[in-house]
mmCIF file of C-alpha atoms and ligand atoms in Angstrom:
data_model
loop_
_atom_site.group_PDB
_atom_site.id
_atom_site.type_symbol
_atom_site.label_atom_id
_atom_site.label_comp_id
_atom_site.label_asym_id
_atom_site.label_seq_id
_atom_site.Cartn_x
_atom_site.Cartn_y
_atom_site.Cartn_z
ATOM 1 C CA UNK P 1071 -196.074 -25.949 50.198
ATOM 2 C CA UNK P 1072 -197.428 -28.390 47.583
ATOM 3 C CA UNK P 1073 -195.199 -31.361 45.885
ATOM 4 C CA UNK P 1074 -192.634 -29.517 43.920
ATOM 5 C CA UNK P 1075 -192.493 -32.676 41.836
ATOM 6 C CA UNK P 1076 -195.195 -31.382 40.120
ATOM 7 C CA UNK P 1077 -193.196 -28.821 38.172
ATOM 8 C CA UNK P 1078 -191.482 -32.118 36.352
ATOM 9 C CA UNK P 1079 -194.852 -34.164 36.302
ATOM 10 C CA UNK P 1080 -195.444 -36.562 33.530
ATOM 11 C CA UNK P 1081 -197.919 -35.471 31.607
ATOM 12 C CA UNK P 1082 -199.501 -38.576 30.579
ATOM 13 C CA UNK P 1083 -199.532 -39.915 33.648
ATOM 14 C CA UNK P 1084 -202.907 -40.146 35.301
ATOM 15 C CA UNK P 1085 -202.212 -37.321 38.106
ATOM 16 C CA UNK P 1086 -203.171 -34.584 38.094
ATOM 17 C CA UNK P 1087 -200.795 -31.757 37.330
ATOM 18 C CA UNK P 1088 -201.884 -29.086 39.454
ATOM 19 C CA UNK P 1089 -205.348 -29.245 42.054
ATOM 20 C CA UNK P 1090 -206.335 -25.790 41.523
ATOM 21 C CA UNK P 1091 -206.141 -22.478 39.594
ATOM 22 C CA UNK P 1092 -203.468 -21.555 41.690
ATOM 23 C CA UNK P 1093 -201.115 -24.318 41.692
ATOM 24 C CA UNK P 1094 -201.324 -24.089 37.929
ATOM 25 C CA UNK P 1095 -200.279 -20.520 38.130
ATOM 26 C CA UNK P 1096 -197.277 -21.761 40.278
ATOM 27 C CA UNK P 1097 -196.200 -23.863 37.471
ATOM 28 C CA UNK P 1098 -195.278 -20.643 35.858
ATOM 29 C CA UNK P 1099 -193.687 -19.053 38.530
ATOM 30 C CA UNK P 1100 -190.238 -18.758 37.176
ATOM 31 C CA UNK P 1101 -190.608 -18.245 33.360
ATOM 32 C CA UNK P 1102 -190.125 -15.506 31.751
ATOM 33 C CA UNK P 1103 -193.314 -15.807 29.458
ATOM 34 C CA UNK P 1104 -195.422 -16.602 32.215
ATOM 35 C CA UNK P 1105 -198.901 -15.303 31.306
ATOM 36 C CA UNK P 1106 -200.712 -17.440 33.525
ATOM 37 C CA UNK P 1107 -201.265 -15.612 37.170
ATOM 38 C CA UNK P 1108 -203.538 -12.390 37.539
ATOM 39 C CA UNK P 1109 -200.926 -10.728 39.596
ATOM 40 C CA UNK P 1110 -199.560 -7.454 38.067
ATOM 41 C CA UNK P 1111 -196.089 -8.174 36.944
ATOM 42 C CA UNK P 1112 -195.227 -5.180 34.263
ATOM 43 C CA UNK P 1113 -192.515 -2.487 34.712
ATOM 44 C CA UNK P 1114 -193.108 0.436 37.348
ATOM 45 C CA UNK P 1115 -194.403 3.354 35.825
ATOM 46 C CA UNK P 1116 -191.799 6.344 36.132
ATOM 47 C CA UNK P 1117 -193.672 8.043 39.020
ATOM 48 C CA UNK P 1118 -194.235 4.404 40.631
ATOM 49 C CA UNK P 1119 -190.772 4.099 40.392
ATOM 50 C CA UNK P 1120 -190.165 6.873 42.207
ATOM 51 C CA UNK P 1121 -192.567 6.292 45.030
ATOM 52 C CA UNK P 1122 -190.360 2.921 45.567
ATOM 53 C CA UNK P 1123 -187.000 4.668 45.311
ATOM 54 C CA UNK P 1124 -188.549 6.510 48.731
ATOM 55 C CA UNK P 1125 -189.036 3.230 50.401
ATOM 56 C CA UNK P 1126 -186.754 4.224 53.071
ATOM 57 C CA UNK P 1127 -188.007 7.209 53.632
ATOM 58 C CA UNK P 1128 -191.570 5.728 54.139
ATOM 59 C CA UNK P 1129 -190.350 3.581 56.439
ATOM 60 C CA UNK P 1130 -188.956 5.827 58.893
ATOM 61 C CA UNK P 1131 -192.056 7.840 58.226
ATOM 62 C CA UNK P 1132 -193.830 4.768 59.607
ATOM 63 C CA UNK P 1133 -191.774 4.323 62.433
ATOM 64 C CA UNK P 1134 -192.581 7.542 63.941
ATOM 65 C CA UNK P 1135 -196.608 7.859 63.176
ATOM 66 C CA UNK P 1136 -199.660 6.544 64.644
ATOM 67 C CA UNK P 1137 -200.549 3.298 62.967
ATOM 68 C CA UNK P 1138 -204.254 4.178 63.052
ATOM 69 C CA UNK P 1139 -203.728 7.069 61.264
ATOM 70 C CA UNK P 1140 -201.732 5.597 58.440
ATOM 71 C CA UNK P 1141 -204.448 2.755 57.766
ATOM 72 C CA UNK P 1142 -206.931 5.468 57.603
ATOM 73 C CA UNK P 1143 -205.632 6.995 55.170
ATOM 74 C CA UNK P 1144 -204.602 3.775 53.474
ATOM 75 C CA UNK P 1145 -208.568 3.101 53.265
ATOM 76 C CA UNK P 1146 -209.315 6.848 52.384
ATOM 77 C CA UNK P 1147 -206.893 6.816 49.179
ATOM 78 C CA UNK P 1148 -207.875 3.462 48.299
ATOM 79 C CA UNK P 1149 -211.144 3.530 47.982
ATOM 80 C CA UNK P 1150 -211.912 6.936 47.377
ATOM 81 C CA UNK P 1151 -209.554 6.573 44.396
ATOM 82 C CA UNK P 1152 -212.067 3.872 42.774
ATOM 83 C CA UNK P 1153 -215.274 5.829 43.500
ATOM 84 C CA UNK P 1154 -216.428 4.269 46.466
ATOM 85 C CA UNK P 1155 -217.441 7.465 48.577
ATOM 86 C CA UNK P 1156 -219.722 6.103 50.660
ATOM 87 C CA UNK P 1157 -216.946 3.667 52.473
ATOM 88 C CA UNK P 1158 -217.853 3.437 56.116
ATOM 89 C CA UNK P 1159 -215.463 5.210 58.179
ATOM 90 C CA UNK P 1160 -216.335 4.087 62.022
ATOM 91 C CA UNK P 1161 -214.108 1.941 63.772
ATOM 92 C CA UNK P 1162 -213.934 -1.824 62.758
ATOM 93 C CA UNK P 1163 -215.776 -1.742 59.722
ATOM 94 C CA UNK P 1164 -212.593 -1.880 57.012
ATOM 95 C CA UNK P 1165 -210.157 -4.590 58.254
ATOM 96 C CA UNK P 1166 -207.070 -4.639 56.436
ATOM 97 C CA UNK P 1167 -205.936 -8.135 55.430
ATOM 98 C CA UNK P 1168 -202.631 -9.356 54.136
ATOM 99 C CA UNK P 1169 -204.566 -10.487 50.963
ATOM 100 C CA UNK P 1170 -208.111 -10.861 49.644
ATOM 101 C CA UNK P 1171 -208.008 -14.496 49.800
ATOM 102 C CA UNK P 1172 -207.586 -13.884 53.833
ATOM 103 C CA UNK P 1173 -210.331 -11.316 53.552
ATOM 104 C CA UNK P 1174 -212.110 -14.190 51.480
ATOM 105 C CA UNK P 1175 -211.342 -16.708 54.928
ATOM 106 C CA UNK P 1176 -212.499 -14.726 57.382
ATOM 107 C CA UNK P 1177 -215.702 -14.416 55.563
ATOM 108 C CA UNK P 1178 -216.108 -17.921 54.802
ATOM 109 C CA UNK P 1179 -215.423 -19.236 58.706
ATOM 110 C CA UNK P 1180 -218.222 -16.053 59.785
ATOM 111 C CA UNK P 1181 -220.637 -16.980 57.440
ATOM 112 C CA UNK P 1182 -219.830 -20.703 58.748
ATOM 113 C CA UNK P 1183 -221.217 -19.820 62.148
ATOM 114 C CA UNK P 1184 -224.408 -19.145 60.849
ATOM 115 C CA UNK P 1185 -225.024 -20.622 57.805
ATOM 116 C CA UNK P 1186 -225.104 -23.621 55.977
ATOM 117 C CA UNK P 1187 -225.411 -22.573 52.433
ATOM 118 C CA UNK P 1188 -224.333 -19.971 50.186
ATOM 119 C CA UNK P 1189 -224.952 -19.228 46.269
ATOM 120 C CA UNK P 1190 -221.689 -18.484 44.634
ATOM 121 C CA UNK P 1191 -221.494 -16.748 41.029
ATOM 122 C CA UNK P 1192 -220.270 -19.812 38.414
ATOM 123 C CA UNK P 1193 -217.485 -19.396 37.107
ATOM 124 C CA UNK P 1194 -215.576 -17.602 39.409
ATOM 125 C CA UNK P 1195 -211.766 -17.972 40.677
ATOM 126 C CA UNK P 1196 -211.690 -21.685 42.629
ATOM 127 C CA UNK P 1197 -210.108 -20.268 45.962
ATOM 128 C CA UNK P 1198 -213.620 -18.602 46.602
ATOM 129 C CA UNK P 1199 -215.200 -22.049 46.469
ATOM 130 C CA UNK P 1200 -212.652 -23.625 47.772
ATOM 131 C CA UNK P 1201 -212.499 -20.998 51.137
ATOM 132 C CA UNK P 1202 -216.059 -21.498 51.540
ATOM 133 C CA UNK P 1203 -216.380 -25.356 51.518
ATOM 134 C CA UNK P 1204 -213.211 -25.319 53.035
ATOM 135 C CA UNK P 1205 -215.358 -24.038 56.119
ATOM 136 C CA UNK P 1206 -218.210 -26.808 55.589
ATOM 137 C CA UNK P 1207 -220.388 -24.673 53.538
ATOM 138 C CA UNK P 1208 -222.455 -26.009 50.487
ATOM 139 C CA UNK P 1209 -222.602 -23.983 47.436
ATOM 140 C CA UNK P 1210 -225.333 -23.753 45.054
ATOM 141 C CA UNK P 1211 -223.972 -22.087 41.618
ATOM 142 C CA UNK P 1212 -225.288 -19.122 40.310
ATOM 143 C CA UNK P 1213 -224.696 -19.388 36.681
ATOM 144 C CA UNK P 1214 -223.675 -16.005 35.475
ATOM 145 C CA UNK P 1215 -225.518 -15.404 32.547
ATOM 146 C CA UNK P 1216 -228.593 -15.859 34.985
ATOM 147 C CA UNK P 1217 -227.233 -13.523 37.502
ATOM 148 C CA UNK P 1218 -226.550 -10.593 34.980
ATOM 149 C CA UNK P 1219 -229.794 -10.810 33.419
ATOM 150 C CA UNK P 1220 -232.489 -11.600 35.535
ATOM 151 C CA UNK P 1221 -233.630 -11.244 39.611
ATOM 152 C CA UNK P 1222 -232.660 -14.502 41.493
ATOM 153 C CA UNK P 1223 -235.447 -16.943 42.019
ATOM 154 C CA UNK P 1224 -236.651 -16.559 45.123
ATOM 155 C CA UNK P 1225 -236.421 -20.777 46.139
ATOM 156 C CA UNK P 1226 -232.679 -19.977 46.023
ATOM 157 C CA UNK P 1227 -233.145 -17.071 48.137
ATOM 158 C CA UNK P 1228 -235.204 -19.242 50.629
ATOM 159 C CA UNK P 1229 -231.946 -21.758 50.422
ATOM 160 C CA UNK P 1230 -229.400 -19.740 51.372
ATOM 161 C CA UNK P 1231 -227.243 -17.439 54.205
ATOM 162 C CA UNK P 1232 -225.781 -15.956 51.533
ATOM 163 C CA UNK P 1233 -225.062 -14.552 47.794
ATOM 164 C CA UNK P 1234 -221.723 -14.039 46.387
ATOM 165 C CA UNK P 1235 -220.890 -12.477 43.761
ATOM 166 C CA UNK P 1236 -217.402 -11.181 42.155
ATOM 167 C CA UNK P 1237 -217.885 -8.327 40.117
ATOM 168 C CA UNK P 1238 -215.891 -7.461 37.839
ATOM 169 C CA UNK P 1239 -215.964 -11.265 37.556
ATOM 170 C CA UNK P 1240 -213.020 -13.994 37.282
ATOM 171 C CA UNK P 1241 -211.874 -14.555 34.253
ATOM 172 C CA UNK P 1242 -215.059 -12.966 32.410
ATOM 173 C CA UNK P 1243 -214.678 -9.745 33.181
ATOM 174 C CA UNK P 1244 -218.783 -9.716 33.784
ATOM 175 C CA UNK P 1245 -219.504 -6.096 36.038
ATOM 176 C CA UNK P 1246 -222.666 -5.866 37.918
ATOM 177 C CA UNK P 1247 -223.990 -2.577 36.980
ATOM 178 C CA UNK P 1248 -225.513 -0.047 39.515
ATOM 179 C CA UNK P 1249 -229.221 -1.522 38.467
ATOM 180 C CA UNK P 1250 -228.383 -4.809 38.953
ATOM 181 C CA UNK P 1251 -226.573 -4.365 41.991
ATOM 182 C CA UNK P 1252 -229.465 -2.580 43.335
ATOM 183 C CA UNK P 1253 -232.291 -4.912 42.306
ATOM 184 C CA UNK P 1254 -229.928 -7.925 43.895
ATOM 185 C CA UNK P 1255 -229.535 -6.041 47.019
ATOM 186 C CA UNK P 1256 -233.251 -5.265 47.233
ATOM 187 C CA UNK P 1257 -234.203 -8.914 46.858
ATOM 188 C CA UNK P 1258 -231.324 -10.008 49.569
ATOM 189 C CA UNK P 1259 -233.030 -7.615 52.073
ATOM 190 C CA UNK P 1260 -236.649 -8.581 51.139
ATOM 191 C CA UNK P 1261 -235.474 -12.314 52.190
ATOM 192 C CA UNK P 1262 -232.897 -11.539 54.627
ATOM 193 C CA UNK P 1263 -229.752 -12.982 53.122
ATOM 194 C CA UNK P 1264 -226.238 -11.380 53.068
ATOM 195 C CA UNK P 1265 -225.200 -9.989 50.387
ATOM 196 C CA UNK P 1266 -221.215 -10.508 49.254
ATOM 197 C CA UNK P 1267 -218.983 -9.159 46.339
ATOM 198 C CA UNK P 1268 -215.524 -9.324 45.719
ATOM 199 C CA UNK P 1269 -214.451 -6.656 43.951
ATOM 200 C CA UNK P 1270 -211.087 -7.364 43.435
ATOM 201 C CA UNK P 1271 -210.780 -6.243 40.130
ATOM 202 C CA UNK P 1272 -212.624 -3.002 40.191
ATOM 203 C CA UNK P 1273 -209.418 -0.984 39.609
ATOM 204 C CA UNK P 1274 -209.690 -1.823 35.557
ATOM 205 C CA UNK P 1275 -213.142 -1.114 34.973
ATOM 206 C CA UNK P 1276 -214.584 2.431 35.864
ATOM 207 C CA UNK P 1277 -218.266 0.209 34.965
ATOM 208 C CA UNK P 1278 -217.404 -0.898 38.242
ATOM 209 C CA UNK P 1279 -216.249 2.589 40.247
ATOM 210 C CA UNK P 1280 -219.997 4.010 40.646
ATOM 211 C CA UNK P 1281 -220.266 4.109 44.544
ATOM 212 C CA UNK P 1282 -221.621 0.139 45.739
ATOM 213 C CA UNK P 1283 -221.751 1.618 49.337
ATOM 214 C CA UNK P 1284 -224.262 4.006 48.557
ATOM 215 C CA UNK P 1285 -226.371 1.537 46.546
ATOM 216 C CA UNK P 1286 -225.778 -1.497 49.352
ATOM 217 C CA UNK P 1287 -226.278 1.109 52.585
ATOM 218 C CA UNK P 1288 -229.447 2.459 50.918
ATOM 219 C CA UNK P 1289 -230.940 -0.964 50.229
ATOM 220 C CA UNK P 1290 -230.727 -2.199 54.039
ATOM 221 C CA UNK P 1291 -229.394 -5.257 53.198
ATOM 222 C CA UNK P 1292 -226.896 -6.910 55.308
ATOM 223 C CA UNK P 1293 -223.620 -7.034 52.743
ATOM 224 C CA UNK P 1294 -219.747 -7.340 52.801
ATOM 225 C CA UNK P 1295 -217.321 -6.209 50.389
ATOM 226 C CA UNK P 1296 -213.733 -7.955 49.995
ATOM 227 C CA UNK P 1297 -212.025 -4.803 48.157
ATOM 228 C CA UNK P 1298 -208.174 -5.289 46.864
ATOM 229 C CA UNK P 1299 -204.975 -3.732 45.578
ATOM 230 C CA UNK P 1300 -203.172 -7.038 44.925
ATOM 231 C CA UNK P 1301 -204.058 -6.922 41.047
ATOM 232 C CA UNK P 1302 -203.171 -3.268 39.946
ATOM 233 C CA UNK P 1303 -199.805 -2.293 40.688
ATOM 234 C CA UNK P 1304 -196.001 -4.026 40.075
ATOM 235 C CA UNK P 1305 -195.452 -4.535 43.752
ATOM 236 C CA UNK P 1306 -193.670 -7.466 44.151
ATOM 237 C CA UNK P 1307 -196.928 -8.961 46.361
ATOM 238 C CA UNK P 1308 -196.765 -5.927 48.599
ATOM 239 C CA UNK P 1309 -200.694 -5.481 48.825
ATOM 240 C CA UNK P 1310 -203.819 -5.095 51.379
ATOM 241 C CA UNK P 1311 -207.151 -6.816 51.117
ATOM 242 C CA UNK P 1312 -209.826 -5.228 52.652
ATOM 243 C CA UNK P 1313 -213.082 -6.449 54.212
ATOM 244 C CA UNK P 1314 -215.831 -4.110 54.516
ATOM 245 C CA UNK P 1315 -218.947 -4.758 55.902
ATOM 246 C CA UNK P 1316 -222.346 -3.223 56.933
ATOM 247 C CA UNK P 1317 -223.673 -1.911 60.306
ATOM 248 C CA UNK P 1318 -226.097 -4.603 60.655
ATOM 249 C CA UNK P 1319 -223.825 -7.510 58.874
ATOM 250 C CA UNK P 1320 -224.588 -9.302 62.270
ATOM 251 C CA UNK P 1321 -221.650 -11.867 61.716
ATOM 252 C CA UNK P 1322 -218.905 -12.222 63.918
ATOM 253 C CA UNK P 1323 -215.942 -10.967 61.241
ATOM 254 C CA UNK P 1324 -214.104 -8.905 63.615
ATOM 255 C CA UNK P 1325 -213.394 -11.772 66.052
ATOM 256 C CA UNK P 1326 -212.304 -14.286 62.968
ATOM 257 C CA UNK P 1327 -210.123 -11.444 61.681
ATOM 258 C CA UNK P 1328 -208.679 -11.073 65.307
ATOM 259 C CA UNK P 1329 -208.095 -14.800 65.864
ATOM 260 C CA UNK P 1330 -205.971 -14.658 62.545
ATOM 261 C CA UNK P 1331 -204.147 -10.843 62.546
ATOM 262 C CA UNK P 1332 -203.623 -7.996 64.362
ATOM 263 C CA UNK P 1333 -203.316 -6.107 61.164
ATOM 264 C CA UNK P 1334 -201.038 -5.038 57.860
ATOM 265 C CA UNK P 1335 -197.682 -3.937 57.978
ATOM 266 C CA UNK P 1336 -197.914 -0.312 58.127
ATOM 267 C CA UNK P 1337 -195.144 0.268 55.397
ATOM 268 C CA UNK P 1338 -197.351 -1.746 53.153
ATOM 269 C CA UNK P 1339 -200.146 0.451 53.986
ATOM 270 C CA UNK P 1340 -198.571 4.087 53.438
ATOM 271 C CA UNK P 1341 -197.179 2.122 49.898
ATOM 272 C CA UNK P 1342 -200.989 1.230 49.226
ATOM 273 C CA UNK P 1343 -201.481 5.387 49.942
ATOM 274 C CA UNK P 1344 -199.189 6.400 47.583
ATOM 275 C CA UNK P 1345 -199.427 3.950 44.963
ATOM 276 C CA UNK P 1346 -203.449 4.797 45.436
ATOM 277 C CA UNK P 1347 -202.675 8.906 45.244
ATOM 278 C CA UNK P 1348 -200.867 8.387 42.083
ATOM 279 C CA UNK P 1349 -203.877 6.297 40.533
ATOM 280 C CA UNK P 1350 -205.887 9.120 41.306
ATOM 281 C CA UNK P 1351 -203.664 11.656 39.744
ATOM 282 C CA UNK P 1352 -203.617 10.052 36.264
ATOM 283 C CA UNK P 1353 -201.963 6.380 37.044
ATOM 284 C CA UNK P 1354 -205.485 4.648 36.605
ATOM 285 C CA UNK P 1355 -205.950 6.199 33.425
ATOM 286 C CA UNK P 1356 -202.436 4.938 32.533
ATOM 287 C CA UNK P 1357 -203.080 1.691 33.382
ATOM 288 C CA UNK P 1358 -206.544 1.382 31.601
ATOM 289 C CA UNK P 1359 -204.460 2.470 28.666
ATOM 290 C CA UNK P 1360 -201.756 -0.093 29.437
ATOM 291 C CA UNK P 1361 -204.090 -2.860 29.740
ATOM 292 C CA UNK P 1362 -206.393 -2.227 26.356
ATOM 293 C CA UNK P 1363 -203.267 -1.833 24.761
ATOM 294 C CA UNK P 1364 -201.972 -5.393 25.700
ATOM 295 C CA UNK P 1365 -205.438 -7.126 25.147
ATOM 296 C CA UNK P 1366 -205.427 -5.366 21.633
ATOM 297 C CA UNK P 1367 -201.901 -6.854 20.958
ATOM 298 C CA UNK P 1368 -203.385 -10.661 21.740
ATOM 299 C CA UNK P 1369 -206.403 -10.075 19.985
ATOM 300 C CA UNK P 1370 -204.682 -8.868 16.787
ATOM 301 C CA UNK P 1371 -201.315 -11.370 17.006
ATOM 302 C CA UNK P 1372 -204.250 -14.130 17.366
ATOM 303 C CA UNK P 1373 -206.534 -13.088 15.080
ATOM 304 C CA UNK P 1374 -207.554 -15.348 12.037
ATOM 305 C CA UNK P 1375 -206.446 -18.142 13.506
ATOM 306 C CA UNK P 1376 -209.012 -20.931 12.700
ATOM 307 C CA UNK P 1377 -211.629 -21.725 15.729
ATOM 308 C CA UNK P 1378 -210.331 -19.312 17.926
ATOM 309 C CA UNK P 1379 -212.165 -16.729 19.767
ATOM 310 C CA UNK P 1380 -212.594 -14.458 22.474
ATOM 311 C CA UNK P 1381 -215.500 -15.385 24.405
ATOM 312 C CA UNK P 1382 -215.385 -11.754 26.960
ATOM 313 C CA UNK P 1383 -215.598 -9.268 24.396
ATOM 314 C CA UNK P 1384 -216.126 -6.439 26.969
ATOM 315 C CA UNK P 1385 -213.975 -7.363 29.116
ATOM 316 C CA UNK P 1386 -211.490 -4.646 30.606
ATOM 317 C CA UNK P 1387 -209.949 -6.536 33.163
ATOM 318 C CA UNK P 1388 -206.625 -7.553 33.300
ATOM 319 C CA UNK P 1389 -206.608 -11.422 32.199
ATOM 320 C CA UNK P 1390 -208.334 -12.519 28.813
ATOM 321 C CA UNK P 1391 -210.204 -15.134 27.862
ATOM 322 C CA UNK P 1392 -209.005 -17.475 24.729
ATOM 323 C CA UNK P 1393 -211.439 -20.423 23.521
ATOM 324 C CA UNK P 1394 -210.039 -22.917 21.410
ATOM 325 C CA UNK P 1395 -213.179 -24.695 19.902
ATOM 326 C CA UNK P 1396 -212.203 -28.163 19.204
ATOM 327 C CA UNK P 1397 -208.698 -27.975 19.295
ATOM 328 C CA UNK P 1398 -207.274 -30.340 22.175
ATOM 329 C CA UNK P 1399 -206.739 -27.748 24.896
ATOM 330 C CA UNK P 1400 -204.533 -29.722 27.067
ATOM 331 C CA UNK P 1401 -202.300 -30.780 24.193
ATOM 332 C CA UNK P 1402 -201.608 -27.133 23.432
ATOM 333 C CA UNK P 1403 -201.243 -26.192 26.751
ATOM 334 C CA UNK P 1404 -198.545 -29.108 26.737
ATOM 335 C CA UNK P 1405 -196.366 -27.856 23.594
ATOM 336 C CA UNK P 1406 -196.828 -24.078 24.978
ATOM 337 C CA UNK P 1407 -194.978 -25.668 28.634
ATOM 338 C CA UNK P 1408 -192.300 -27.381 26.384
ATOM 339 C CA UNK P 1409 -191.354 -23.490 24.679
ATOM 340 C CA UNK P 1410 -191.632 -22.598 28.401
ATOM 341 C CA UNK P 1411 -195.060 -20.360 27.842
ATOM 342 C CA UNK P 1412 -197.748 -20.832 30.716
ATOM 343 C CA UNK P 1413 -201.393 -20.036 30.045
ATOM 344 C CA UNK P 1414 -204.255 -20.844 32.695
ATOM 345 C CA UNK P 1415 -206.850 -23.477 31.640
ATOM 346 C CA UNK P 1416 -210.056 -22.161 32.698
ATOM 347 C CA UNK P 1417 -211.467 -25.815 34.071
ATOM 348 C CA UNK P 1418 -211.204 -25.190 37.599
ATOM 349 C CA UNK P 1419 -213.068 -21.887 37.276
ATOM 350 C CA UNK P 1420 -216.080 -23.775 36.615
ATOM 351 C CA UNK P 1421 -216.036 -24.885 39.757
ATOM 352 C CA UNK P 1422 -219.114 -26.748 40.083
ATOM 353 C CA UNK P 1423 -218.900 -28.021 36.063
ATOM 354 C CA UNK P 1424 -215.065 -28.376 35.580
ATOM 355 C CA UNK P 1425 -215.546 -29.708 31.408
ATOM 356 C CA UNK P 1426 -217.339 -26.210 30.834
ATOM 357 C CA UNK P 1427 -213.820 -24.741 31.123
ATOM 358 C CA UNK P 1428 -212.336 -27.306 28.636
ATOM 359 C CA UNK P 1429 -211.841 -25.443 25.429
ATOM 360 C CA UNK P 1430 -210.577 -22.100 27.681
ATOM 361 C CA UNK P 1431 -207.484 -20.814 28.286
ATOM 362 C CA UNK P 1432 -206.803 -17.368 30.218
ATOM 363 C CA UNK P 1433 -204.039 -15.116 29.077
ATOM 364 C CA UNK P 1434 -202.731 -12.537 31.878
ATOM 365 C CA UNK P 1435 -202.219 -8.778 30.339
ATOM 366 C CA UNK P 1436 -200.623 -7.258 33.529
ATOM 367 C CA UNK P 1437 -197.143 -8.334 31.975
ATOM 368 C CA UNK P 1438 -194.070 -6.651 29.931
ATOM 369 C CA UNK P 1439 -195.686 -5.829 26.792
ATOM 370 C CA UNK P 1440 -192.473 -7.171 25.094
ATOM 371 C CA UNK P 1441 -192.827 -10.709 26.885
ATOM 372 C CA UNK P 1442 -196.452 -10.909 26.219
ATOM 373 C CA UNK P 1443 -195.694 -10.326 22.796
ATOM 374 C CA UNK P 1444 -193.316 -13.166 22.993
ATOM 375 C CA UNK P 1445 -195.750 -15.330 24.421
ATOM 376 C CA UNK P 1446 -198.247 -15.351 21.950
ATOM 377 C CA UNK P 1447 -196.158 -15.245 19.153
ATOM 378 C CA UNK P 1448 -195.272 -18.729 20.408
ATOM 379 C CA UNK P 1449 -198.740 -19.257 21.226
ATOM 380 C CA UNK P 1450 -199.492 -18.321 17.564
ATOM 381 C CA UNK P 1451 -197.129 -20.889 16.267
ATOM 382 C CA UNK P 1452 -198.211 -23.464 18.461
ATOM 383 C CA UNK P 1453 -201.898 -23.010 17.104
ATOM 384 C CA UNK P 1454 -200.809 -23.190 13.735
ATOM 385 C CA UNK P 1455 -199.226 -26.906 13.737
ATOM 386 C CA UNK P 1456 -203.014 -27.993 14.578
HETATM 387 C C1 EGV Z 202 -205.656 -14.570 39.320
HETATM 388 C C2 EGV Z 202 -203.788 -17.179 43.675
HETATM 389 C C3 EGV Z 202 -204.583 -17.952 45.420
HETATM 390 C C4 EGV Z 202 -205.002 -15.579 43.341
HETATM 391 C C5 EGV Z 202 -204.570 -15.383 41.734
HETATM 392 C C6 EGV Z 202 -205.823 -14.858 40.952
HETATM 393 N N1 EGV Z 202 -204.286 -17.826 44.372
HETATM 394 N N2 EGV Z 202 -205.244 -16.393 46.414
HETATM 395 N N3 EGV Z 202 -204.666 -19.075 46.308
HETATM 396 O O1 EGV Z 202 -204.135 -14.649 44.046
HETATM 397 O O2 EGV Z 202 -206.697 -14.618 38.906
HETATM 398 O O3 EGV Z 202 -204.638 -15.503 38.794
HETATM 399 O O4 EGV Z 202 -206.568 -14.599 42.048
#
């Protein structure tokens, strides 16, 4: 655990309040008006509540059944619910992890056995950069605008062992289209570069639910994908991350995986299966309507505030950035914090140039609508004082 004094940190001291995005999120963890982290904290839907109320039965079921069967079912239910019908079925190709960050650590350690340099989308959630760098890898930022517009420069591909893209991206919500992924995978195949995707937010956006595994496999490139149930459902952080790899990946992911864990609890795997099946039967569409309504609430409630804009117009993910123009973002954050409202400063998403995030804050949309409304009302009144 990190220094708990951070919660009482003197905002005027030169000591940084938080060292990364997650520490900023931790400051918010006990507040009713926490709109900082991207974890799902809204109420369970009636059908989700029914699943939770059946937990003792799921527990008994897990005690009786072979783990391998429960695990295969979880992979199938979750991945097909998200349109990923061509995911690999052979043993070891989908590894269940405690979280997508654990999958990320495994990826970073495996990459570090072969390579020195990785190209990573910029901006993105900072722990991806930190886990890669923590394993000794050098990073080259790939600007999101360039990545989404055109082919990668050959000189970049010559320098790196892996190209890493978060899609939909966090915090911008940008999605790699099927056409763009096809080009990128072809480029990686030609250059012998590994293509790695983090698709943790794909559940929120149908545009990210075309069959990525069909595209990746057809390209012949060496690929790996990190999938995640963690952002979708309010399951109190009972979740699984998946590490899916190409047949020709040729990295020691299973060795590193087994250095770190034996497997995820079958109770969590079975819970994920039930939530995924519920999502397939209408729960996912309901979630999309819920997030869209919360996004509309945020945008409506903050409309007309001088200087304020929403940079991610087309985003469908469960977070929303707000640009404050020339308003003093740090002062606004502190005034919100005094009123128990916690938002996420975006500096650290720009892991190679934090200053570029200085005018933006990220708001979480996976919240009870009433709580979100309360937080945004405070946000509006604080902004009115500037
Ligand atoms: C988001 C929390 C980790 C991460 C939250 C996140 N941090 N894993 N070190 O799960 O967007 O708020 O991704």
